[in-house]
Amino acid sequence: MAVLQIRRHGDRVLTARVEPVGDVTDEILTLLDDMIDTMRNGETPGVGLAAPQVAKALSIIVAEPPPDHEGTDAVYNGAIVLLNPEIVYATGHTIIEEGCLSCRGVTAEVERPSHVVIKGLDRDGNAVKLEVEGALARIFQHEVDHLHGRFFFDHLNPIRRQLVKARIRRT
Ligand SMILES: [Zn+2]
């Protein structure tokens, strides 16, 4: 495992088109290990990470399950790993404060659906579908956004969005 460098807002890889994962090669497995290591042991630990944040334009997310998370689908090394994730259903709404490892120094209260159904492939390439709410639903939405070049502040109204973007630290 290795801690990878987190790319910051403004880096073009964060808005590049991601490729779906085909075969789960040794290279992909190493990347998954490194993404989990980076999420947990990086300069600023986080609860989720998307591959573009470590300069890989691939459709992969990892997330730290909350302590009350039930079920073992897609769990590897204590983290949830999803390849080619897609949110297929979302309902409800909730406001939660979000930050981002790629946008240092800023957080904002963001309104999003409270429940989601996400499908994708697990680390072994098997199809999985997870129905989640609360913190994990929020993490999944935030990380899947990264696969589409979107940031949490893109959900704010234009005035608040500009205020948040202006405060992102460059160093
Ligand atoms: Zn983020």
PDB file of C-alpha atoms and ligand atoms in Angstrom, residues 53 100-101 142 146, ligand 1:
ATOM      1  CA  GLN A  53      -8.355  12.609  -6.981  1.00  0.00           C
ATOM      2  CA  CYS A 100     -13.317  17.698   0.011  1.00  0.00           C
ATOM      3  CA  LEU A 101      -9.712  16.498   0.107  1.00  0.00           C
ATOM      4  CA  HIS A 142     -19.939  13.197  -3.297  1.00  0.00           C
ATOM      5  CA  HIS A 146     -15.964  13.360  -8.784  1.00  0.00           C
TER       6      HIS A 146
HETATM    7 ZN    ZN B   1     -14.241  15.361  -2.845  1.00  0.00          ZN
END
